[in-house]
Short mmCIF file of C-alpha atoms and ligand atoms in Angstrom, two decimals:
data_model
loop_
_atom_site.label_atom_id
_atom_site.label_comp_id
_atom_site.label_asym_id
_atom_site.label_seq_id
_atom_site.Cartn_x
_atom_site.Cartn_y
_atom_site.Cartn_z
CA ILE A 1 152.21 22.43 41.47
CA PHE A 2 153.88 25.53 40.02
CA ALA A 3 155.02 23.58 36.94
CA PHE A 4 151.52 22.19 36.48
CA ILE A 5 149.87 25.63 36.67
CA ALA A 6 152.47 27.11 34.33
CA SER A 7 151.89 24.32 31.77
CA PHE A 8 148.12 24.80 31.98
CA VAL A 9 148.40 28.55 31.39
CA TYR A 10 150.78 27.93 28.47
CA LEU A 11 148.42 25.40 26.91
CA LEU A 12 145.46 27.72 27.39
CA GLY A 13 147.42 30.47 25.69
CA PHE A 14 148.42 28.23 22.85
CA PHE A 15 145.11 26.56 22.03
CA GLY A 16 142.43 27.92 24.27
CA ILE A 17 142.74 31.64 23.59
CA ASP A 18 143.25 31.04 19.91
CA PHE A 19 140.11 28.93 19.93
CA VAL A 20 138.15 31.57 21.85
CA HIS A 21 139.44 34.29 19.54
CA SER A 22 138.47 32.40 16.46
CA LEU A 23 134.97 31.85 17.87
CA ILE A 24 134.50 35.49 18.74
CA LEU A 25 136.24 37.17 15.87
CA ARG A 26 135.49 35.08 12.82
CA GLN A 27 132.99 36.90 10.65
CA SER A 28 130.08 34.98 9.24
CA THR A 29 131.03 35.77 5.69
CA ASP A 30 130.76 33.37 2.86
CA LEU A 31 133.50 35.15 0.97
CA TRP A 32 136.47 33.39 2.46
CA ASN A 33 137.08 29.75 3.25
CA SER A 34 138.59 29.60 6.72
CA GLU A 35 141.84 27.98 5.61
CA ASP A 36 142.22 30.47 2.74
CA GLU A 37 141.51 33.55 4.78
CA GLU A 38 145.01 34.68 5.61
CA GLU A 39 146.35 33.68 2.25
CA ASN A 40 143.63 35.60 0.45
CA GLU A 41 144.20 38.71 2.53
CA ALA A 42 147.89 38.56 1.75
CA LEU A 43 147.18 38.08 -1.93
CA LEU A 44 144.82 41.00 -1.96
CA ARG A 45 147.51 43.26 -0.60
CA LYS A 46 149.90 42.26 -3.34
CA GLU A 47 148.49 44.83 -5.67
CA ASP A 48 151.20 44.55 -8.23
CA ALA A 49 151.25 40.79 -8.39
CA ARG A 50 150.53 40.52 -12.10
CA LYS A 51 150.20 36.79 -12.45
CA ILE A 52 148.99 36.62 -15.98
CA PRO A 53 149.88 38.78 -18.95
CA CYS A 54 147.14 41.19 -19.82
CA GLY A 55 144.92 40.63 -22.84
CA GLN A 56 146.02 37.09 -23.67
CA ALA A 57 143.82 34.04 -23.99
CA LEU A 58 144.25 32.63 -20.54
CA ASP A 59 143.62 29.53 -18.60
CA CYS A 60 141.32 30.37 -15.72
CA SER A 61 142.51 27.49 -13.66
CA VAL A 62 145.59 29.57 -12.83
CA THR A 63 144.76 31.19 -9.54
CA SER A 64 145.20 34.91 -9.42
CA ALA A 65 144.75 37.48 -6.71
CA PRO A 66 141.11 37.51 -5.72
CA ILE A 67 139.34 40.77 -6.46
CA ILE A 68 137.34 41.96 -3.58
CA SER A 69 134.66 44.52 -4.15
CA ALA A 70 135.02 47.94 -2.55
CA GLN A 71 131.91 47.25 -0.54
CA LYS A 72 133.49 44.38 1.36
CA VAL A 73 136.41 46.43 2.53
CA VAL A 74 134.89 49.87 2.83
CA ASP A 75 131.57 48.89 4.34
CA GLU A 76 132.80 45.69 5.97
CA LYS A 77 129.74 43.90 4.61
CA PRO A 78 129.90 40.38 3.24
CA VAL A 79 130.02 40.12 -0.53
CA LYS A 80 128.15 37.53 -2.52
CA LEU A 81 130.13 34.88 -4.31
CA THR A 82 129.68 34.84 -8.05
CA THR A 83 127.15 32.31 -9.22
CA GLU A 84 128.26 29.31 -11.22
CA GLU A 85 126.82 30.87 -14.36
CA ASP A 86 128.74 34.11 -13.76
CA GLU A 87 131.87 32.14 -13.07
CA GLU A 88 131.59 30.47 -16.47
CA ILE A 89 131.22 33.87 -18.17
CA ILE A 90 134.18 35.29 -16.27
CA LYS A 91 136.30 32.35 -17.38
CA ALA A 92 135.20 32.84 -20.99
CA ILE A 93 136.20 36.51 -20.87
CA VAL A 94 139.54 35.77 -19.29
CA ALA A 95 140.13 33.08 -21.94
CA GLY A 96 139.22 35.55 -24.65
CA THR A 97 136.35 33.47 -26.04
CA THR A 98 133.70 36.01 -25.02
CA PRO A 99 134.39 39.68 -25.77
CA SER A 100 134.00 41.88 -22.73
CA TYR A 101 132.10 44.53 -24.70
CA SER A 102 129.30 42.08 -25.53
CA LEU A 103 128.29 41.49 -21.89
CA GLU A 104 125.56 44.13 -21.75
CA SER A 105 123.77 42.88 -24.85
CA LYS A 106 124.25 39.20 -23.95
CA LEU A 107 123.08 39.46 -20.35
CA GLY A 108 120.54 42.28 -20.64
CA ASP A 109 121.61 43.38 -17.15
CA CYS A 110 124.11 46.25 -17.12
CA LYS A 111 124.99 46.01 -13.43
CA ARG A 112 125.71 42.30 -13.70
CA ALA A 113 127.73 42.93 -16.87
CA ALA A 114 129.87 45.54 -15.07
CA SER A 115 130.40 43.23 -12.11
CA ILE A 116 131.47 40.29 -14.29
CA ARG A 117 133.75 42.49 -16.41
CA ARG A 118 135.37 43.84 -13.28
CA GLU A 119 135.97 40.40 -11.84
CA ALA A 120 137.47 39.20 -15.15
CA LEU A 121 139.68 42.30 -15.34
CA GLY A 122 140.96 41.64 -11.85
CA ARG A 123 141.93 38.10 -12.79
CA ILE A 124 143.58 39.14 -16.06
CA THR A 125 145.63 41.97 -14.62
CA GLY A 126 146.22 40.67 -11.13
CA LYS A 127 145.51 44.20 -9.92
CA SER A 128 143.22 45.11 -7.09
CA LEU A 129 140.28 47.40 -7.83
CA LEU A 130 139.82 48.04 -4.17
CA GLY A 131 138.39 51.53 -3.69
CA LEU A 132 136.70 51.77 -7.06
CA PRO A 133 133.01 51.35 -6.20
CA LEU A 134 130.69 49.19 -8.25
CA ASP A 135 127.42 49.47 -6.32
CA GLY A 136 125.31 52.59 -6.16
CA PHE A 137 125.37 53.48 -9.84
CA ASP A 138 122.73 53.09 -12.53
CA TYR A 139 124.62 51.33 -15.31
CA GLU A 140 121.53 51.25 -17.54
CA SER A 141 121.64 55.05 -17.74
CA ILE A 142 125.02 55.14 -19.48
CA LEU A 143 124.36 52.33 -21.96
CA GLY A 144 124.94 53.40 -25.55
CA GLN A 145 125.40 57.02 -24.55
CA CYS A 146 127.98 57.85 -21.97
CA CYS A 147 130.50 55.09 -21.32
CA GLU A 148 131.35 51.68 -22.68
CA MET A 149 132.64 48.65 -20.79
CA PRO A 150 132.08 50.09 -17.29
CA ILE A 151 133.70 48.44 -14.25
CA GLY A 152 132.68 51.00 -11.65
CA TYR A 153 132.70 54.74 -11.18
CA VAL A 154 135.03 57.38 -9.81
CA GLN A 155 133.74 59.53 -7.00
CA ILE A 156 134.39 63.26 -7.13
CA PRO A 157 133.14 65.46 -4.32
CA VAL A 158 130.77 68.26 -5.23
CA GLY A 159 131.14 71.53 -3.35
CA ILE A 160 128.88 74.51 -3.52
CA ALA A 161 129.85 78.11 -4.19
CA GLY A 162 127.39 80.92 -3.77
CA PRO A 163 124.95 82.39 -3.74
CA LEU A 164 126.17 83.92 -6.96
CA LEU A 165 124.03 86.98 -7.61
CA LEU A 166 123.81 87.19 -11.38
CA ASN A 167 121.35 89.20 -13.43
CA GLY A 168 119.28 89.72 -10.26
CA LYS A 169 118.99 85.97 -9.53
CA GLU A 170 120.80 83.87 -6.94
CA TYR A 171 122.56 80.68 -7.99
CA SER A 172 124.20 78.00 -5.87
CA VAL A 173 126.98 76.79 -8.14
CA PRO A 174 127.92 73.09 -7.92
CA MET A 175 131.62 72.39 -8.45
CA ALA A 176 133.05 68.88 -8.72
CA THR A 177 136.70 69.01 -7.82
CA THR A 178 139.47 67.46 -5.77
CA GLU A 179 141.48 70.68 -5.66
CA GLY A 180 141.38 72.08 -2.16
CA CYS A 181 140.76 75.84 -1.96
CA LEU A 182 138.97 76.08 -5.28
CA VAL A 183 135.40 76.04 -3.99
CA ALA A 184 136.28 78.14 -0.94
CA SER A 185 137.96 80.71 -3.16
CA THR A 186 135.09 80.87 -5.67
CA ASN A 187 132.70 81.17 -2.75
CA ARG A 188 134.62 84.17 -1.47
CA GLY A 189 134.40 85.74 -4.93
CA CYS A 190 130.62 85.17 -4.91
CA LYS A 191 130.40 86.88 -1.54
CA ALA A 192 132.29 89.93 -2.81
CA ILE A 193 130.03 90.11 -5.86
CA HIS A 194 126.87 89.74 -3.75
CA LEU A 195 127.91 92.45 -1.30
CA SER A 196 128.58 94.75 -4.25
CA GLY A 197 125.10 94.34 -5.75
CA GLY A 198 125.69 91.39 -8.10
CA ALA A 199 127.11 90.72 -11.53
CA SER A 200 125.51 90.86 -14.92
CA SER A 201 126.14 88.53 -17.78
CA VAL A 202 125.22 88.95 -21.46
CA LEU A 203 125.18 86.33 -24.19
CA LEU A 204 126.73 87.71 -27.37
CA LYS A 205 126.45 84.73 -29.68
CA ASP A 206 125.10 81.18 -29.64
CA GLY A 207 126.32 78.86 -32.38
CA MET A 208 127.98 75.45 -32.41
CA THR A 209 130.42 74.76 -35.25
CA ARG A 210 131.55 71.82 -37.36
CA ALA A 211 133.97 72.06 -40.29
CA PRO A 212 134.35 69.23 -42.80
CA VAL A 213 137.35 69.11 -45.12
CA ILE A 214 136.68 68.55 -48.83
CA ARG A 215 139.29 67.86 -51.52
CA PHE A 216 138.94 68.68 -55.21
CA GLY A 217 141.11 67.89 -58.22
CA THR A 218 142.06 71.55 -58.57
CA ALA A 219 142.08 74.69 -56.44
CA LYS A 220 139.75 76.25 -59.04
CA ARG A 221 137.02 73.67 -58.27
CA ALA A 222 137.45 74.24 -54.53
CA VAL A 223 136.95 77.96 -55.13
CA ASP A 224 133.83 77.23 -57.25
CA LEU A 225 132.21 75.56 -54.27
CA LYS A 226 133.35 78.35 -51.95
CA PHE A 227 131.66 80.96 -54.16
CA TYR A 228 128.55 78.81 -54.46
CA LEU A 229 128.26 78.49 -50.67
CA GLU A 230 128.91 82.18 -50.10
CA ASP A 231 126.20 83.28 -52.53
CA PRO A 232 123.30 84.53 -50.33
CA GLU A 233 120.82 83.17 -52.88
CA ASN A 234 121.93 79.60 -52.11
CA PHE A 235 121.79 79.99 -48.34
CA GLU A 236 117.99 79.49 -48.09
CA THR A 237 118.17 76.12 -49.83
CA LEU A 238 121.15 74.96 -47.82
CA ALA A 239 119.47 76.02 -44.56
CA VAL A 240 116.36 73.99 -45.39
CA VAL A 241 118.50 70.92 -46.10
CA PHE A 242 120.59 71.44 -42.95
CA ASN A 243 117.64 72.12 -40.64
CA ARG A 244 116.01 68.77 -41.51
CA SER A 245 118.46 67.15 -39.09
CA SER A 246 116.61 68.32 -35.98
CA ARG A 247 113.77 70.48 -34.71
CA PHE A 248 116.39 72.49 -32.86
CA ALA A 249 119.26 72.85 -35.35
CA ARG A 250 119.10 76.14 -37.28
CA LEU A 251 121.87 76.97 -39.74
CA GLN A 252 123.39 80.41 -39.14
CA GLY A 253 126.23 80.49 -41.66
CA ILE A 254 129.05 78.71 -43.47
CA LYS A 255 132.56 80.15 -43.46
CA CYS A 256 134.78 78.81 -46.26
CA VAL A 257 138.57 78.57 -45.99
CA ILE A 258 140.79 77.39 -48.85
CA ALA A 259 144.11 75.55 -48.51
CA GLY A 260 145.25 74.77 -52.06
CA LYS A 261 142.67 72.45 -53.58
CA ASN A 262 141.19 71.65 -50.17
CA LEU A 263 138.18 73.46 -48.82
CA TYR A 264 137.18 73.74 -45.16
CA LEU A 265 133.55 74.65 -44.46
CA ARG A 266 132.94 75.99 -40.95
CA PHE A 267 129.19 75.53 -40.38
CA THR A 268 127.61 77.42 -37.49
CA CYS A 269 124.16 76.63 -36.10
CA SER A 270 122.02 77.07 -33.03
CA THR A 271 121.28 73.80 -31.20
CA GLY A 272 118.55 74.57 -28.66
CA ASP A 273 119.45 73.27 -25.22
CA ALA A 274 121.89 70.67 -26.55
CA MET A 275 125.61 71.34 -26.64
CA GLY A 276 125.02 70.30 -30.22
CA MET A 277 127.92 68.29 -31.63
CA ASN A 278 125.71 65.37 -32.70
CA MET A 279 123.03 67.65 -34.01
CA ILE A 280 125.34 69.79 -36.13
CA SER A 281 127.16 66.75 -37.50
CA LYS A 282 123.87 65.37 -38.82
CA GLY A 283 123.00 68.71 -40.43
CA VAL A 284 126.44 68.98 -42.06
CA GLN A 285 126.11 65.46 -43.45
CA ASN A 286 122.73 66.41 -44.99
CA VAL A 287 124.32 69.40 -46.77
CA LEU A 288 127.33 67.39 -47.98
CA ASP A 289 125.01 64.74 -49.46
CA PHE A 290 123.00 67.49 -51.15
CA LEU A 291 126.10 69.16 -52.64
CA GLN A 292 127.30 65.92 -54.23
CA THR A 293 124.70 66.36 -56.99
CA ASP A 294 126.13 69.68 -58.24
CA PHE A 295 129.73 68.92 -57.26
CA PRO A 296 130.20 65.22 -57.98
CA ASP A 297 133.98 65.66 -58.03
CA MET A 298 134.12 66.72 -54.38
CA ASP A 299 135.82 64.25 -52.09
CA VAL A 300 134.76 64.54 -48.46
CA ILE A 301 137.92 63.63 -46.58
CA GLY A 302 136.45 64.04 -43.13
CA ILE A 303 133.31 65.47 -41.54
CA SER A 304 135.63 67.19 -39.07
CA GLY A 305 138.61 68.97 -40.61
CA ASN A 306 139.72 70.66 -37.36
CA LEU A 307 138.66 74.16 -38.36
CA CYS A 308 135.65 73.50 -36.05
CA SER A 309 137.74 73.43 -33.69
CA ASP A 310 136.70 70.87 -31.09
CA LYS A 311 138.78 70.09 -28.00
CA LYS A 312 141.99 71.64 -29.31
CA PRO A 313 143.46 75.04 -28.57
CA ALA A 314 142.80 77.12 -31.71
CA ALA A 315 142.65 80.82 -32.48
CA VAL A 316 139.48 80.36 -34.53
CA ASN A 317 137.39 79.71 -31.40
CA TRP A 318 139.04 82.56 -29.53
CA ILE A 319 138.34 85.01 -32.36
CA GLU A 320 135.11 83.73 -33.95
CA GLY A 321 133.58 82.04 -30.91
CA ARG A 322 132.12 78.56 -30.56
CA GLY A 323 129.06 77.54 -28.57
CA LYS A 324 128.06 80.44 -26.37
CA SER A 325 129.99 83.73 -26.30
CA VAL A 326 129.45 85.53 -23.01
CA VAL A 327 130.65 88.68 -21.29
CA CYS A 328 130.12 89.07 -17.55
CA GLU A 329 130.88 92.12 -15.41
CA ALA A 330 130.57 93.51 -11.89
CA ILE A 331 131.56 96.61 -9.97
CA ILE A 332 133.13 95.58 -6.69
CA LYS A 333 132.94 98.23 -4.01
CA GLY A 334 136.23 99.47 -2.60
CA ASP A 335 135.12 98.51 0.92
CA VAL A 336 134.41 94.97 -0.17
CA VAL A 337 137.78 94.74 -1.89
CA ARG A 338 139.44 95.73 1.37
CA LYS A 339 137.30 93.80 3.88
CA VAL A 340 136.38 90.61 1.99
CA LEU A 341 139.18 90.31 -0.53
CA LYS A 342 141.83 91.78 1.77
CA THR A 343 143.51 93.82 -0.93
CA SER A 344 143.12 97.14 -2.73
CA VAL A 345 141.61 98.20 -6.05
CA GLU A 346 144.96 99.61 -7.14
CA SER A 347 146.85 96.36 -6.45
CA LEU A 348 144.27 94.31 -8.33
CA VAL A 349 144.34 96.54 -11.39
CA GLU A 350 148.13 96.52 -11.47
CA LEU A 351 148.36 92.75 -11.01
CA ASN A 352 145.76 92.14 -13.70
CA MET A 353 147.66 94.29 -16.18
CA LEU A 354 151.02 92.68 -15.48
CA LYS A 355 149.81 89.09 -15.08
CA ASN A 356 146.66 88.42 -17.11
CA LEU A 357 147.43 90.83 -19.94
CA THR A 358 151.18 91.44 -20.22
CA GLY A 359 152.35 88.15 -18.70
CA SER A 360 150.01 86.12 -20.89
CA ALA A 361 151.08 88.12 -23.96
CA MET A 362 154.72 87.38 -23.14
CA ALA A 363 153.80 83.69 -22.82
CA GLY A 364 152.18 83.77 -26.27
CA ALA A 365 148.83 82.83 -24.75
CA LEU A 366 145.89 81.80 -26.90
CA GLY A 367 142.74 82.75 -25.03
CA GLY A 368 144.57 82.43 -21.73
CA PHE A 369 144.38 86.00 -20.53
CA ASN A 370 143.05 85.02 -17.14
CA ALA A 371 144.19 83.63 -13.79
CA HIS A 372 142.40 80.26 -13.65
CA ALA A 373 139.16 80.23 -15.66
CA SER A 374 139.70 76.56 -16.50
CA ASN A 375 139.57 75.64 -12.80
CA ILE A 376 136.01 76.86 -12.48
CA VAL A 377 134.92 75.74 -15.95
CA SER A 378 136.15 72.18 -15.36
CA ALA A 379 134.58 71.87 -11.91
CA VAL A 380 131.19 73.15 -13.10
CA TYR A 381 131.40 71.04 -16.27
CA ILE A 382 132.04 67.83 -14.35
CA ALA A 383 129.26 68.57 -11.86
CA THR A 384 126.70 69.36 -14.55
CA GLY A 385 127.50 66.59 -17.05
CA GLN A 386 129.23 68.69 -19.71
CA ASP A 387 132.03 67.27 -21.82
CA PRO A 388 135.12 68.03 -19.72
CA ALA A 389 137.38 67.81 -22.80
CA GLN A 390 135.72 70.96 -24.11
CA ASN A 391 137.22 72.75 -21.16
CA ILE A 392 140.07 73.59 -23.56
CA GLU A 393 138.17 76.16 -25.61
CA SER A 394 135.45 76.83 -23.05
CA SER A 395 138.10 78.27 -20.73
CA HIS A 396 139.25 80.89 -23.25
CA CYS A 397 138.81 84.05 -21.24
CA ILE A 398 140.16 87.56 -20.94
CA THR A 399 139.86 89.12 -17.51
CA MET A 400 139.83 92.92 -17.44
CA MET A 401 140.08 95.11 -14.36
CA GLU A 402 139.78 98.86 -14.07
CA ALA A 403 139.46 101.35 -11.25
CA VAL A 404 136.14 103.25 -11.50
CA ASN A 405 134.21 105.82 -9.45
CA GLU A 406 137.26 108.04 -8.92
CA GLY A 407 139.42 105.02 -8.31
CA ASN A 408 137.33 103.84 -5.33
CA ASP A 409 135.72 100.74 -6.88
CA LEU A 410 136.81 97.94 -9.16
CA HIS A 411 135.23 97.13 -12.51
CA ILE A 412 135.95 93.52 -13.39
CA SER A 413 134.84 91.59 -16.46
CA VAL A 414 135.42 88.22 -18.03
CA THR A 415 134.87 87.74 -21.76
CA MET A 416 134.51 84.11 -22.80
CA PRO A 417 133.88 83.50 -26.51
CA SER A 418 133.48 79.71 -26.59
CA ILE A 419 131.54 78.24 -23.69
CA GLU A 420 130.20 74.88 -24.94
CA VAL A 421 127.38 73.71 -22.72
CA GLY A 422 124.08 71.87 -22.96
CA THR A 423 121.31 70.86 -20.60
CA VAL A 424 120.06 67.90 -22.67
CA GLY A 425 122.01 65.01 -24.19
CA GLY A 426 125.34 63.47 -23.19
CA GLY A 427 126.11 63.27 -19.49
CA THR A 428 123.47 65.83 -18.51
CA GLN A 429 120.78 63.16 -18.16
CA LEU A 430 122.67 61.12 -15.52
CA ALA A 431 121.19 61.28 -12.04
CA SER A 432 123.92 63.22 -10.20
CA GLN A 433 124.65 65.63 -13.05
CA SER A 434 120.95 66.19 -13.59
CA ALA A 435 120.56 67.02 -9.87
CA CYS A 436 123.25 69.69 -10.19
CA LEU A 437 121.53 71.19 -13.25
CA ASN A 438 118.30 71.14 -11.28
CA LEU A 439 119.96 73.07 -8.46
CA LEU A 440 120.81 75.79 -10.98
CA GLY A 441 117.24 75.72 -12.35
CA VAL A 442 118.41 74.69 -15.84
CA LYS A 443 117.66 70.98 -15.92
CA GLY A 444 116.67 69.50 -19.28
CA ALA A 445 114.97 71.26 -22.17
CA SER A 446 113.53 74.69 -21.54
CA GLN A 447 109.75 74.58 -21.75
CA GLU A 448 109.35 78.30 -22.52
CA SER A 449 111.99 78.72 -25.18
CA PRO A 450 114.32 76.02 -26.54
CA GLY A 451 117.89 76.99 -25.77
CA ALA A 452 117.07 79.21 -22.78
CA ASN A 453 118.40 76.68 -20.25
CA SER A 454 121.74 76.12 -21.97
CA ARG A 455 122.19 79.85 -22.52
CA ARG A 456 121.47 80.52 -18.85
CA LEU A 457 123.97 77.82 -17.87
CA ALA A 458 126.61 79.55 -20.01
CA THR A 459 126.01 82.84 -18.19
CA VAL A 460 126.32 81.05 -14.83
CA VAL A 461 129.63 79.51 -15.93
CA ALA A 462 130.90 83.00 -16.81
CA GLY A 463 129.57 84.39 -13.50
CA ALA A 464 131.34 81.66 -11.52
CA VAL A 465 134.54 82.36 -13.48
CA LEU A 466 134.21 86.03 -12.58
CA ALA A 467 133.98 85.06 -8.89
CA GLY A 468 136.97 82.73 -9.23
CA GLU A 469 139.08 85.35 -10.97
CA LEU A 470 138.24 87.97 -8.39
CA SER A 471 139.18 85.76 -5.47
CA LEU A 472 142.38 84.24 -6.84
CA MET A 473 143.65 87.58 -8.10
CA SER A 474 142.96 89.07 -4.66
CA ALA A 475 144.80 86.22 -2.95
CA LEU A 476 147.76 86.81 -5.25
CA ALA A 477 147.68 90.57 -4.75
CA ALA A 478 147.58 90.09 -0.99
CA GLY A 479 150.24 87.36 -1.04
CA GLN A 480 147.82 84.87 0.55
CA LEU A 481 147.95 82.15 -2.06
CA VAL A 482 150.58 79.89 -0.57
CA LYS A 483 149.20 80.29 2.94
CA SER A 484 145.65 79.29 1.99
CA HIS A 485 146.84 76.38 -0.13
CA MET A 486 148.85 75.07 2.80
CA LYS A 487 145.64 75.18 4.82
CA TYR A 488 143.12 73.75 2.36
CA ASN A 489 145.07 72.03 -0.38
CA ARG A 490 147.69 70.09 1.48
CA SER A 491 146.87 66.82 3.10
CA SER A 492 148.12 66.38 6.64
CA LYS A 493 148.11 62.63 6.06
CA ASP A 494 151.28 60.67 5.50
CA VAL A 495 151.16 60.23 1.72
CA SER A 496 153.71 57.41 1.77
CA LYS A 497 151.22 55.35 3.81
CA THR A 498 148.46 56.00 1.27
CA SER A 499 150.61 54.79 -1.59
CA SER A 500 151.43 51.53 0.17
P1 ADP B 601 124.40 66.84 -28.71
O1 ADP B 601 124.04 67.32 -30.08
O2 ADP B 601 124.69 67.91 -27.72
O3 ADP B 601 125.46 65.78 -28.73
P2 ADP B 601 122.21 65.07 -28.73
O4 ADP B 601 121.91 65.32 -30.16
O5 ADP B 601 122.77 63.76 -28.34
O6 ADP B 601 123.12 66.22 -28.10
O7 ADP B 601 120.91 65.35 -27.83
C1 ADP B 601 120.00 66.25 -28.13
C2 ADP B 601 118.67 65.51 -28.25
O8 ADP B 601 117.72 66.12 -27.41
C3 ADP B 601 118.13 65.56 -29.67
O9 ADP B 601 117.60 64.32 -30.00
C4 ADP B 601 117.03 66.60 -29.57
O10 ADP B 601 115.99 66.36 -30.49
C5 ADP B 601 116.54 66.45 -28.14
N1 ADP B 601 115.97 67.67 -27.55
C6 ADP B 601 114.83 67.74 -26.85
N2 ADP B 601 114.58 69.01 -26.43
C7 ADP B 601 115.62 69.75 -26.86
C8 ADP B 601 115.96 71.13 -26.75
N3 ADP B 601 115.19 72.01 -26.08
N4 ADP B 601 117.09 71.55 -27.33
C9 ADP B 601 117.88 70.69 -27.99
N5 ADP B 601 117.62 69.39 -28.13
C10 ADP B 601 116.50 68.90 -27.57
#
């Protein structure tokens, strides 16, 4: 009897429980075939299993690791199988007979194009795209403007710093970042500014630049054109030609620089609410075409000759400015320095002199006379759809600190000569970025005065930088930096598990 009962229990364990388990636990998903389920899961985890060399014409019949969409794993929802028609397209892309870039125009459905491209990429590389979401993004909105050959989108959290009291108005500043502490620190700076009566920000200059390089047969001919362009009598005509490019582009000046028989023309113009690179390029092209009549021997080597200077560290932007030049200042009360910033006016002034001025001079800095302007600039740029690559010159900043009111209070200022921002064009029209611009009250084109929104955005960027400088410098002066970073910027998770 004992042996019989024991055998029954054993059999139940072997078949019965397994059967019951499979009935209860099997999900009604059409993604996996039951016999393939375990195998597929195992394959999925083999992230580095590159089965097929990338970029070659490939035979799709070779099985590769299945690519599962983020939704299946993250949301635990079933994912639709690709249709037969999609499957054919995927195979054609993997085989190299259909170019991936043509999907949008061929299918007329950007989301479907992204999904097919992603599936094909997974098969070609054998890499998992798990975690990179596909759903929840409007792929039509980036077509022909913001990004080619999309396969998904990267999520960056947006934090809020503020209210920033600037020129008598309160702003909640959106910051897209994955650096812990940054938003909290900027927020603390905003608080100190608010409690001290606010900051004020002034726009000194507003002009985007573009500098083509032109070669002549002799230096003499290059100088001829330089003198022609610098003659005030010719400016009117050139401005009319230039301004035809857009209702908003208005030529301000042309600075000519000679290098042997090569001539660099640094055009400067206002661009309304656009950051303006496209606009100015069109205007410059108009002028170059016009000049060919009187200077047929000029050879335009490139519409950008790097004297512009776009997305590269260069003294010309630091000295002459590019985009919006802004100065922003505040007087922080001694009490606030002590209670909110946990330091003293004296320590801040000394640290600023030795770090931001002397230390940066010793480092041979170019526009880097600040503690971390680029942190704030980048985070605000990403949140509001600016070109993050322009962070390079947009972060040029000198931070000054001085004890005022008999040494009781702190005067702090940031001077930023090349903040390149726009509220129309580029990434500003995308839904999330547009929402952040809306939060600041600078979304789209200004109805009252073209350019007012982008100029206001530039002053907000400078104001947020002021807050960031104030807070980080205080943390450094008080020796809090490492402590707060341990709290907010260090994951308590086991990183080795994440990487596996
Ligand atoms: P960018 O020059 O910054 O690359 P684009 O030229 O791509 O930007 O986008 C600017 C577009 O927006 C132009 O077509 C311009 O005519 C239009 N636009 C509408 N309103 C404004 C405005 N207030 N300021 C500037 N451009 C505007």
